[in-house]
Coordinates of C-alpha atoms in Angstrom, one line a residue:
Chain A
M1 CA 26.7 38.5 -11.5
D2 CA 24.1 39.4 -9.0
A3 CA 25.2 38.2 -5.6
M4 CA 21.7 37.6 -4.4
T5 CA 21.0 34.9 -6.7
P6 CA 23.4 31.9 -6.2
A7 CA 24.6 30.2 -9.3
P8 CA 23.4 26.7 -9.7
R9 CA 26.0 24.6 -7.9
P10 CA 27.4 22.2 -10.1
D11 CA 27.4 18.5 -8.7
P12 CA 31.2 17.4 -8.6
Y13 CA 29.9 13.7 -8.7
A14 CA 27.6 14.2 -11.8
P15 CA 28.6 11.7 -14.2
R16 CA 30.4 13.2 -17.6
G17 CA 31.0 12.1 -20.9
V18 CA 31.3 8.6 -21.6
W19 CA 30.2 7.6 -18.0
R20 CA 27.0 9.8 -18.5
L21 CA 26.4 7.9 -21.5
L22 CA 27.0 4.6 -20.0
E23 CA 24.9 5.4 -16.9
S24 CA 22.0 6.6 -19.3
A25 CA 22.2 3.4 -21.2
A26 CA 22.0 1.2 -17.9
A27 CA 18.9 3.3 -16.5
W28 CA 17.2 3.1 -20.1
W29 CA 17.8 -0.8 -20.4
L30 CA 15.9 -1.3 -17.0
A31 CA 13.4 1.4 -17.8
I32 CA 12.7 -0.7 -20.9
L33 CA 12.7 -4.0 -18.9
W34 CA 10.1 -2.3 -16.4
I35 CA 7.9 -1.1 -19.0
L36 CA 7.9 -4.4 -21.0
P37 CA 4.9 -6.4 -19.5
L38 CA 2.6 -3.2 -20.0
A39 CA 3.9 -2.7 -23.4
Y40 CA 3.1 -6.2 -24.2
A41 CA -0.3 -5.8 -22.8
V42 CA -0.9 -2.7 -25.0
W43 CA 0.3 -4.6 -28.0
A44 CA -2.0 -7.5 -27.4
A45 CA -5.0 -5.2 -26.6
F46 CA -4.8 -3.0 -29.8
H47 CA -4.4 -5.9 -32.3
P48 CA -6.5 -8.6 -33.5
P49 CA -6.2 -11.8 -31.5
E50 CA -4.1 -13.6 -34.4
F51 CA -1.4 -11.1 -33.7
T52 CA -1.3 -11.4 -29.7
T53 CA 1.8 -13.4 -29.8
R54 CA 3.3 -12.7 -33.2
F55 CA 5.0 -9.3 -33.8
S56 CA 4.7 -7.8 -37.1
L57 CA 5.1 -4.3 -37.9
L58 CA 2.0 -4.6 -40.3
A59 CA -0.6 -5.8 -37.8
P60 CA -3.7 -3.7 -38.0
L61 CA -4.6 -1.6 -35.2
T62 CA -8.1 -2.3 -33.8
L63 CA -10.5 -1.4 -30.9
E64 CA -12.5 -4.5 -31.2
N65 CA -11.0 -6.3 -28.1
F66 CA -12.1 -3.4 -26.1
E67 CA -15.6 -3.5 -27.5
R68 CA -15.9 -7.3 -26.8
A69 CA -14.6 -7.1 -23.3
W70 CA -17.1 -4.3 -22.7
A71 CA -19.9 -6.4 -24.1
A72 CA -19.1 -9.4 -22.0
A73 CA -19.1 -8.0 -18.6
P74 CA -21.0 -5.0 -17.0
F75 CA -18.1 -2.9 -16.9
A76 CA -20.0 0.3 -16.9
R77 CA -21.4 -0.7 -13.6
Y78 CA -18.1 -1.9 -12.1
F79 CA -16.5 1.7 -12.9
L80 CA -19.5 3.4 -11.3
N81 CA -19.0 1.1 -8.2
T82 CA -15.3 1.7 -7.9
F83 CA -16.0 5.4 -8.5
V84 CA -18.7 5.5 -5.6
L85 CA -16.3 3.5 -3.5
V86 CA -13.1 5.6 -3.8
T87 CA -15.2 8.9 -3.3
M88 CA -16.9 7.6 -0.3
I89 CA -13.6 6.3 1.2
L90 CA -11.7 9.6 0.5
A91 CA -14.4 11.9 1.8
C92 CA -15.0 10.1 4.8
Q93 CA -11.1 9.7 5.6
L94 CA -10.7 13.3 5.2
V95 CA -13.5 14.6 7.3
L96 CA -12.6 11.8 10.3
G97 CA -8.9 12.3 9.7
T98 CA -8.9 16.3 10.0
L99 CA -11.1 16.4 13.1
A100 CA -8.7 13.5 14.7
A101 CA -5.5 15.3 13.4
Y102 CA -6.6 18.5 14.9
A103 CA -7.4 17.2 18.2
F104 CA -3.9 15.4 18.4
A105 CA -1.9 18.3 17.0
R106 CA -3.5 21.2 19.0
Y107 CA -5.2 19.9 22.3
E108 CA -3.5 19.0 25.5
F109 CA -6.0 16.6 26.9
F110 CA -6.2 13.5 29.2
G111 CA -5.4 10.2 27.4
R112 CA -4.1 11.8 24.4
D113 CA -1.0 9.6 23.9
V114 CA -2.7 6.4 24.6
A115 CA -5.2 7.5 21.9
F116 CA -2.5 8.3 19.6
A117 CA -0.8 4.8 20.2
L118 CA -4.1 3.0 19.5
V119 CA -4.2 4.8 16.3
L120 CA -0.8 4.0 15.2
A121 CA -1.6 0.2 16.0
Q122 CA -3.4 0.4 12.9
L123 CA -0.2 0.6 10.9
M124 CA 0.7 -2.7 12.1
I125 CA -2.6 -4.3 12.6
M126 CA -4.0 -3.6 9.2
P127 CA -7.7 -4.3 8.0
D128 CA -6.1 -6.3 5.1
V129 CA -5.2 -9.0 7.7
L130 CA -8.5 -8.9 9.7
I131 CA -10.5 -10.3 7.0
V132 CA -12.1 -13.1 9.0
E133 CA -13.5 -11.1 11.9
N134 CA -14.5 -8.0 9.7
Y135 CA -16.4 -10.2 7.5
R136 CA -18.2 -11.4 10.6
T137 CA -19.0 -7.9 11.9
M138 CA -20.4 -6.8 8.4
G139 CA -22.6 -10.0 8.6
K140 CA -23.7 -8.9 12.0
L141 CA -24.3 -5.3 10.6
G142 CA -26.5 -6.8 7.8
I143 CA -24.6 -5.0 5.1
L144 CA -22.5 -7.7 3.4
D145 CA -22.3 -7.3 -0.3
S146 CA -22.6 -3.6 -0.7
I147 CA -20.3 -0.8 -1.0
P148 CA -20.2 0.7 2.5
A149 CA -19.1 -2.7 3.6
I150 CA -15.9 -2.5 1.4
A151 CA -15.4 0.9 2.6
L152 CA -16.0 0.9 6.5
P153 CA -12.8 -0.8 7.8
Y154 CA -10.5 1.6 5.8
I155 CA -12.5 5.0 6.7
A156 CA -10.4 5.7 10.0
S157 CA -7.1 5.6 8.5
A158 CA -4.2 5.9 10.9
F159 CA -1.8 6.8 8.0
G160 CA -3.9 9.7 7.0
I161 CA -4.6 11.0 10.8
F162 CA -0.7 10.7 11.2
L163 CA 0.1 12.5 8.0
L164 CA -2.2 15.4 8.9
R165 CA -1.2 15.7 12.4
Q166 CA 2.3 16.2 11.4
T167 CA 1.3 19.0 9.0
F168 CA -1.1 20.7 11.5
K169 CA 1.8 20.7 14.0
T170 CA 3.8 22.9 11.7
V171 CA 1.1 25.6 11.5
P172 CA 2.4 28.4 13.7
K173 CA 0.5 28.8 16.9
E174 CA 0.2 32.6 16.4
L175 CA -2.0 32.2 13.5
D176 CA -4.3 29.9 15.9
D177 CA -4.2 32.7 18.6
A178 CA -4.9 35.5 16.2
A179 CA -8.0 33.8 15.0
R180 CA -9.2 33.1 18.5
V181 CA -8.8 36.7 19.5
E182 CA -11.0 37.5 16.7
G183 CA -13.8 35.4 18.1
A184 CA -13.5 32.3 15.8
S185 CA -14.5 29.1 17.2
A186 CA -12.3 26.0 17.3
L187 CA -14.2 24.4 14.2
Q188 CA -13.9 27.8 12.2
I189 CA -10.2 28.0 13.0
L190 CA -9.6 24.4 11.8
L191 CA -11.7 25.1 8.6
K192 CA -10.2 28.8 8.0
V193 CA -6.5 28.3 9.2
Y194 CA -5.5 24.7 9.3
V195 CA -7.3 23.2 6.3
P196 CA -6.1 25.7 3.6
L197 CA -2.5 25.6 4.8
A198 CA -2.5 21.9 4.5
K199 CA -3.7 22.0 1.2
P200 CA -0.8 20.1 -0.5
I201 CA -1.0 17.3 1.8
Y202 CA -4.6 16.9 1.3
V203 CA -4.0 16.4 -2.4
A204 CA -1.1 14.1 -1.7
Y205 CA -3.1 11.9 0.7
G206 CA -5.7 12.0 -1.8
L207 CA -3.9 10.7 -4.5
V208 CA -2.5 7.9 -2.5
S209 CA -5.8 7.0 -1.1
V210 CA -7.7 6.9 -4.4
S211 CA -5.0 4.7 -6.2
Y212 CA -4.8 2.4 -2.9
H213 CA -8.6 1.7 -3.0
W214 CA -9.0 1.7 -6.7
N215 CA -6.4 -1.0 -6.6
N216 CA -7.5 -2.9 -3.7
F217 CA -8.8 -6.3 -4.1
L218 CA -8.8 -9.1 -1.4
W219 CA -11.2 -7.5 0.8
P220 CA -13.8 -6.5 -1.9
L221 CA -13.4 -9.8 -3.2
I222 CA -14.4 -11.5 0.0
V223 CA -17.2 -9.0 0.9
T224 CA -18.8 -8.7 -2.4
N225 CA -20.9 -11.1 -4.3
S226 CA -23.0 -9.3 -6.9
V227 CA -22.6 -7.1 -9.8
E228 CA -24.2 -4.1 -7.7
A229 CA -21.5 -4.0 -5.3
R230 CA -18.4 -5.4 -7.3
P231 CA -15.5 -2.9 -7.7
L232 CA -13.3 -3.0 -11.1
T233 CA -10.7 -5.2 -9.5
V234 CA -13.0 -8.0 -8.5
G235 CA -15.0 -7.6 -11.7
L236 CA -12.0 -7.9 -13.8
Q237 CA -11.0 -11.1 -11.8
V238 CA -14.6 -12.8 -12.3
F239 CA -14.3 -11.8 -16.0
S240 CA -10.7 -13.0 -16.8
S241 CA -11.2 -16.3 -14.7
S242 CA -14.5 -17.6 -15.8
D243 CA -16.0 -17.0 -19.2
Q244 CA -12.9 -15.9 -21.2
G245 CA -11.1 -19.0 -21.5
I246 CA -7.7 -17.7 -22.5
D247 CA -8.4 -15.0 -24.9
W248 CA -5.7 -13.0 -24.2
A249 CA -6.4 -10.1 -26.3
V250 CA -9.6 -9.4 -24.8
I251 CA -8.3 -9.9 -21.3
C252 CA -5.5 -7.5 -21.9
A253 CA -8.1 -5.0 -23.1
A254 CA -10.0 -5.4 -20.0
T255 CA -7.0 -5.1 -17.8
L256 CA -5.9 -1.9 -19.6
M257 CA -9.6 -0.5 -19.3
T258 CA -9.8 -1.1 -15.5
S259 CA -6.2 0.5 -14.9
G260 CA -7.0 3.1 -17.6
P261 CA -8.2 6.2 -15.6
L262 CA -5.6 5.8 -13.1
L263 CA -2.9 5.4 -15.8
V264 CA -4.2 8.2 -17.8
G265 CA -4.2 10.5 -14.7
F266 CA -0.8 9.4 -13.7
L267 CA 0.7 10.2 -17.2
L268 CA -1.2 13.6 -17.2
F269 CA -0.2 14.6 -13.7
Q270 CA 2.9 12.7 -13.4
R271 CA 4.7 15.3 -11.5
Q272 CA 2.0 15.7 -8.8
F273 CA 1.8 12.1 -8.4
V274 CA 5.4 11.8 -7.7
Q275 CA 5.5 14.6 -5.4
S276 CA 2.5 13.5 -3.6
F277 CA 3.8 10.0 -3.0
M278 CA 7.0 11.6 -1.9
R279 CA 5.3 13.9 0.6
A280 CA 3.1 11.2 1.8
G281 CA 6.1 9.0 2.8
I282 CA 8.6 11.4 4.1
R283 CA 6.9 12.5 7.1
Chain B
M1 CA -31.6 26.7 56.3
D2 CA -28.4 28.4 56.1
A3 CA -28.1 30.5 53.0
R4 CA -24.4 30.0 52.6
L5 CA -24.7 26.1 52.3
V6 CA -27.0 26.6 49.2
I7 CA -24.6 26.5 46.1
S8 CA -26.4 26.9 43.0
P9 CA -25.4 24.2 40.8
Q10 CA -25.1 26.6 37.9
P11 CA -21.8 28.4 38.7
L12 CA -20.3 25.2 39.8
L13 CA -21.1 23.6 36.8
R14 CA -19.7 26.4 34.8
R15 CA -16.7 26.4 36.8
V16 CA -15.9 22.7 36.0
M17 CA -16.9 23.0 32.6
T18 CA -14.8 26.1 31.6
H19 CA -11.5 24.5 33.6
P20 CA -9.1 24.7 30.7
R21 CA -7.8 21.1 31.0
L22 CA -11.3 19.5 31.1
T23 CA -12.7 21.6 28.2
A24 CA -9.7 20.6 26.2
T25 CA -10.3 16.8 27.2
I26 CA -13.9 17.1 26.3
H27 CA -13.3 18.9 22.8
G28 CA -10.4 16.6 22.1
W29 CA -12.3 13.3 22.6
L30 CA -15.3 14.6 20.8
L31 CA -13.0 15.6 17.9
L32 CA -11.5 11.9 18.1
L33 CA -14.7 10.2 18.5
P34 CA -15.8 9.4 14.9
A35 CA -12.3 8.1 13.9
M36 CA -11.8 6.2 17.3
A37 CA -15.1 4.5 17.2
L38 CA -14.5 3.2 13.7
L39 CA -10.7 2.1 14.6
A40 CA -12.3 0.4 17.6
L41 CA -15.0 -1.5 15.7
F42 CA -12.9 -2.4 12.7
T43 CA -9.3 -2.6 14.0
H44 CA -9.0 -3.1 17.8
W45 CA -12.0 -5.3 18.4
P46 CA -11.6 -7.7 15.6
A47 CA -7.8 -8.0 16.7
V48 CA -9.1 -9.0 20.1
A49 CA -11.9 -11.1 18.7
T50 CA -9.8 -13.0 16.6
F51 CA -7.5 -13.9 19.6
I52 CA -10.6 -15.0 21.5
D53 CA -12.2 -16.9 18.8
S54 CA -8.9 -18.9 18.1
F55 CA -9.8 -20.9 21.4
Y56 CA -13.2 -21.9 20.3
S57 CA -14.3 -24.5 17.6
T58 CA -15.9 -23.4 14.3
P59 CA -19.7 -23.6 14.7
R60 CA -21.2 -26.5 12.5
P61 CA -24.8 -27.0 11.7
R62 CA -25.3 -29.7 14.4
R63 CA -22.3 -28.6 16.5
P64 CA -22.4 -25.2 18.3
S65 CA -19.0 -23.6 18.7
R66 CA -17.4 -24.6 21.9
F67 CA -14.3 -23.9 23.9
V68 CA -11.4 -25.9 22.9
G69 CA -8.5 -24.3 24.4
L70 CA -5.4 -24.6 22.4
D71 CA -6.6 -27.1 19.9
N72 CA -6.5 -24.8 17.0
Y73 CA -2.9 -24.0 17.7
Q74 CA -2.1 -27.7 18.0
Q75 CA -3.6 -28.3 14.6
I76 CA -1.4 -25.3 13.5
L77 CA 1.9 -27.1 14.5
A78 CA 0.7 -30.4 12.9
D79 CA -0.5 -28.5 9.6
P80 CA 2.0 -29.1 6.9
V81 CA 0.3 -26.6 4.7
F82 CA 0.8 -23.9 7.6
W83 CA 4.5 -24.7 7.6
Q84 CA 4.7 -24.7 3.8
S85 CA 3.0 -21.2 3.9
L86 CA 5.3 -19.7 6.4
W87 CA 8.3 -21.2 4.7
N88 CA 7.0 -19.7 1.3
N89 CA 6.3 -16.4 3.0
L90 CA 9.9 -16.2 4.5
L91 CA 11.4 -17.1 1.1
F92 CA 9.0 -14.6 -0.7
A93 CA 10.1 -11.9 2.0
L94 CA 13.7 -12.7 1.6
G95 CA 13.3 -12.6 -2.2
T96 CA 11.3 -9.3 -2.4
I97 CA 12.8 -7.1 0.2
P98 CA 16.6 -6.9 -0.3
V99 CA 16.2 -7.1 -4.1
S100 CA 13.5 -4.3 -4.5
I101 CA 15.2 -2.0 -2.0
A102 CA 18.6 -2.4 -3.7
L103 CA 16.9 -1.7 -7.2
A104 CA 15.0 1.2 -5.7
L105 CA 18.2 2.9 -4.6
L106 CA 19.9 2.1 -7.8
M107 CA 16.8 3.6 -9.6
A108 CA 16.7 6.5 -7.4
V109 CA 20.6 7.3 -7.9
W110 CA 20.1 7.1 -11.5
V111 CA 17.2 9.3 -11.8
N112 CA 18.7 11.7 -9.5
D113 CA 21.7 12.1 -11.8
R114 CA 21.5 14.1 -15.0
I115 CA 21.0 11.2 -17.3
V116 CA 19.6 11.3 -20.8
G117 CA 15.7 11.5 -20.5
R118 CA 15.2 11.0 -17.1
T119 CA 11.6 12.0 -16.8
A120 CA 10.6 9.2 -19.1
V121 CA 13.0 6.7 -17.1
R122 CA 11.5 7.9 -14.0
M123 CA 8.0 7.4 -15.3
A124 CA 9.0 4.0 -16.5
Y125 CA 10.2 2.8 -13.2
F126 CA 7.0 4.2 -11.2
T127 CA 4.3 3.0 -13.4
P128 CA 3.8 -0.2 -12.0
T129 CA 3.3 1.2 -8.8
V130 CA 0.1 3.0 -10.0
L131 CA -1.6 0.0 -11.7
P132 CA -3.5 -2.5 -9.8
M133 CA -1.8 -5.5 -8.8
I134 CA -4.6 -7.6 -10.0
A135 CA -4.4 -6.2 -13.3
V136 CA -0.5 -6.6 -13.6
A137 CA -1.0 -10.3 -12.4
N138 CA -3.1 -10.8 -15.5
I139 CA -0.6 -9.2 -17.7
W140 CA 2.4 -11.3 -15.9
L141 CA 0.3 -14.4 -16.2
F142 CA 0.1 -13.9 -19.8
F143 CA 3.6 -13.2 -19.8
Y144 CA 4.5 -16.6 -18.3
T145 CA 2.1 -18.7 -20.2
P146 CA 3.5 -21.8 -21.4
Q147 CA 4.4 -22.2 -25.2
Y148 CA 3.2 -18.9 -26.4
G149 CA 3.8 -16.4 -23.6
L150 CA 6.5 -13.8 -24.1
L151 CA 9.0 -15.3 -21.8
E152 CA 8.7 -18.5 -23.6
Q153 CA 9.2 -16.9 -26.9
I154 CA 12.4 -15.1 -25.7
T155 CA 13.8 -18.1 -24.0
A156 CA 13.0 -20.2 -27.0
L157 CA 15.3 -17.6 -29.1
F158 CA 18.1 -18.7 -27.0
G159 CA 17.2 -22.4 -27.4
A160 CA 16.1 -22.9 -23.8
E161 CA 13.7 -25.9 -23.0
P162 CA 10.2 -24.9 -22.8
R163 CA 8.8 -24.7 -19.1
N164 CA 5.7 -23.9 -17.2
W165 CA 7.0 -21.2 -15.1
L166 CA 3.8 -21.0 -12.9
G167 CA 3.1 -24.6 -13.2
S168 CA 6.2 -26.1 -11.9
K169 CA 7.0 -26.3 -8.2
D170 CA 10.6 -25.5 -8.7
T171 CA 10.0 -22.0 -10.4
A172 CA 6.4 -20.7 -9.4
L173 CA 7.4 -18.9 -6.0
F174 CA 10.3 -17.6 -7.9
A175 CA 7.9 -16.2 -10.7
V176 CA 5.5 -14.6 -8.2
T177 CA 8.3 -13.2 -6.2
L178 CA 9.7 -11.4 -9.4
V179 CA 6.2 -9.7 -10.1
A180 CA 6.3 -8.4 -6.6
I181 CA 9.8 -6.8 -6.9
W182 CA 8.7 -5.4 -10.3
K183 CA 5.7 -4.0 -8.5
E184 CA 7.3 -2.4 -5.4
A185 CA 10.7 -1.2 -6.6
G186 CA 9.5 2.0 -8.3
F187 CA 7.5 2.9 -5.3
F188 CA 10.4 2.7 -2.9
M189 CA 12.6 4.4 -5.5
I190 CA 10.2 7.6 -4.7
F191 CA 11.3 7.7 -1.2
Y192 CA 15.1 7.3 -1.8
L193 CA 14.7 10.1 -4.7
A194 CA 13.0 12.5 -2.2
A195 CA 15.9 11.8 0.4
L196 CA 18.7 12.1 -2.1
Q197 CA 17.3 15.5 -3.3
S198 CA 17.3 16.7 0.4
I199 CA 21.1 16.1 0.8
S200 CA 22.9 19.3 0.9
P201 CA 25.0 20.0 -2.4
S202 CA 27.8 21.2 0.0
L203 CA 28.5 17.7 1.2
A204 CA 29.4 16.7 -2.2
E205 CA 31.5 19.8 -2.6
A206 CA 33.4 19.0 0.5
A207 CA 33.9 15.4 -0.3
A208 CA 35.1 16.2 -3.7
L209 CA 37.6 18.6 -2.3
E210 CA 38.9 15.9 0.0
G211 CA 39.3 13.8 -3.3
A212 CA 36.9 11.3 -2.3
S213 CA 35.9 8.8 -5.1
R214 CA 32.3 8.8 -6.3
W215 CA 31.9 5.3 -4.8
T216 CA 33.4 6.5 -1.6
F217 CA 31.1 9.4 -1.4
F218 CA 28.1 7.1 -1.9
R219 CA 29.1 4.6 0.7
R220 CA 30.6 7.0 3.4
V221 CA 28.2 10.0 2.9
Q222 CA 25.0 9.2 0.8
F223 CA 24.2 5.9 2.0
P224 CA 24.4 6.6 5.8
L225 CA 22.4 9.8 5.5
L226 CA 19.7 7.6 3.5
M227 CA 19.5 5.3 6.7
P228 CA 16.3 6.8 8.1
T229 CA 14.6 6.1 4.4
T230 CA 16.1 2.7 4.3
L231 CA 14.3 2.1 7.8
F232 CA 11.0 3.6 6.4
V233 CA 11.2 1.5 3.1
L234 CA 12.3 -1.6 5.0
V235 CA 9.3 -1.5 7.3
N236 CA 6.9 -0.9 4.3
A237 CA 8.6 -3.8 2.4
V238 CA 8.4 -6.3 5.5
I239 CA 4.6 -5.5 5.9
N240 CA 3.9 -5.6 2.1
A241 CA 5.7 -9.2 2.2
F242 CA 2.9 -10.4 4.5
R243 CA 0.0 -8.4 3.1
M244 CA 0.5 -8.8 -0.9
V245 CA -1.5 -11.9 -2.0
D246 CA -3.7 -10.4 -4.8
H247 CA -1.2 -11.9 -7.3
I248 CA -1.4 -15.3 -5.9
V249 CA -5.1 -15.2 -6.3
V250 CA -4.9 -14.4 -9.7
M251 CA -1.7 -16.2 -10.8
T252 CA -1.4 -19.6 -9.1
R253 CA -4.2 -19.8 -6.5
G254 CA -1.6 -21.0 -4.0
G255 CA -0.5 -23.8 -6.3
P256 CA 0.9 -25.9 -7.7
D257 CA 0.6 -28.0 -4.7
N258 CA 0.9 -25.1 -2.2
A259 CA 4.2 -24.1 -3.7
T260 CA 3.2 -20.3 -3.7
S261 CA 0.6 -20.4 -0.9
L262 CA 1.5 -17.4 1.4
L263 CA 0.2 -16.8 5.0
L264 CA -2.7 -14.6 4.5
F265 CA -3.5 -16.5 1.3
Y266 CA -3.8 -19.6 3.3
I267 CA -5.8 -17.7 5.8
Y268 CA -8.2 -16.6 3.1
Q269 CA -8.4 -20.1 1.9
V270 CA -9.4 -21.5 5.3
G271 CA -11.7 -18.7 6.1
F272 CA -13.6 -18.3 2.9
N273 CA -13.0 -21.4 0.8
F274 CA -13.1 -24.2 3.7
W275 CA -15.1 -21.8 6.0
D276 CA -13.3 -22.9 9.0
T277 CA -13.4 -19.5 10.7
T278 CA -12.0 -20.3 14.0
Y279 CA -8.9 -22.0 12.6
A280 CA -8.5 -18.9 10.4
A281 CA -8.8 -16.9 13.5
A282 CA -5.8 -18.8 15.1
L283 CA -3.8 -18.3 11.9
T284 CA -4.4 -14.7 11.9
T285 CA -3.2 -14.5 15.5
V286 CA -0.1 -16.0 14.3
L287 CA 0.3 -13.6 11.5
L288 CA -0.4 -10.8 14.0
V289 CA 2.3 -11.9 16.3
L290 CA 4.8 -12.1 13.4
L291 CA 3.8 -8.4 12.5
A292 CA 4.2 -7.4 16.1
L293 CA 7.6 -9.0 16.4
V294 CA 8.7 -7.3 13.4
A295 CA 7.7 -4.0 14.6
L296 CA 9.3 -4.3 17.8
L297 CA 12.5 -5.3 16.2
Q298 CA 12.4 -2.7 13.7
Y299 CA 11.7 0.2 16.4
G300 CA 13.6 -1.2 19.0
W301 CA 16.8 -2.3 17.7
L302 CA 17.1 -1.0 14.1
E303 CA 16.4 2.5 15.0
R304 CA 18.9 2.7 17.7
R305 CA 21.5 1.4 15.5
I306 CA 20.6 3.8 12.9
H307 CA 20.6 7.1 15.1
Y308 CA 23.7 6.3 17.1
R309 CA 26.1 4.9 14.7

């Protein structure tokens, strides 16, 4: 055997034989329990209302629930709003986060540690908690009930700055110096050296940010009031709490519809999603 | 005039401007400026303003806001709904944090082993994390529906009494806690999984040579090595326990009879249903102090224990 390539090392504690089957069975049992609520929603959404709570192999499949949900509320507009919202937040977060992280990672300057502590304070004092004051600020700025009002408190993200700073710190200083000798300016170095090297972290952070803001609810609920500004989550809540009564089939269809893009994205890029959440977390 | 006294401002300015430390400070702050400005406007200032506002009365049409000292805090002390929300929040935290962390660890250990179909299993665990809380809360609402919800159908099979899980004071908090556990466990699993995979395989080999059982290996080697991850997950779990209220808005609106009201939900109610903004500010201050205490405890005490044991 080639001495250079080590054989895959067997894990002495890997379960074998009956133990492996037992462990698999337990893991599968929990997995089924975990997926059950979602499976239930899928069942209700794709079958006529009379089968919502009756399980029969003969139940016909239908898309009618989705059609009715789509017709009953301006979901197209909600989708557009959410899309604009998450794009706006992510784009601004990336630009601001990159600049700030670069300053923290590569500049020795007066007041840096204090500034960094002030940034990290946001990890504890989250925008989610400061709803009363932020609502007032938005009122003073005259932008209540608009998409920027939803986005603004989240644009400077302590988590993003911290994550990118840790990544930039791992970039060898020699690369930086070499670029400087070549006559590159600080911004050029940032764009040509640091940003490309941090690409996996950008992807990871992007996925985490998009799924967080796609799902965010309380602040958008407070700050929006009209169809033109409401994101999907708030639209779904308005839809399912008001005119629908308790037509669960339609509500389930609407629910799946609003989480659909994320869910499909997750199923297609499962590995990247999981790795992104890991990357974003370990640092 | 003596020529030597005339110092052209140009070189001096240049000398000052090109002083390395000073340029770094200027560049550094310029880079930070946009992020810091937004942080100041939407995190630092609101936190300070919340504190200041909590000493004033809420402006009403005929009564402008005025300084009332500690009145809002006295009102808090005498407010049964506040105490109920705080108590609920503690129960909610005690219910979600240990269970979701233990489940996350179990899931991670299982998915890390070569079990049958582990990709599918991992996906099943992780899926709730990706879905909007508001959407899954709708699904769970349906799941808990009296009479024809799935849960009722299952318990009816075993001949159990029909019950209104979300409508009864005894079970409502438990029911919403369960949703939070379900939503969070898969998220925390990811961090444990990452940490387990970074443990060197030679440790397992060494432990096996010493004849350690699998349980001993887990308890003595894997679990201690996972401690930093546990701290990280714990911090997240505690913060989430005080931040997660989306499912309350959808499923119970704090009811029945405030049995599921959590602190942030109560703040939302006071601030945006009753429009008593300064009382909401006082409540927010209490919540911020709680979060700060948690931070102190975790970074001061827990972290030291973890590193030096």
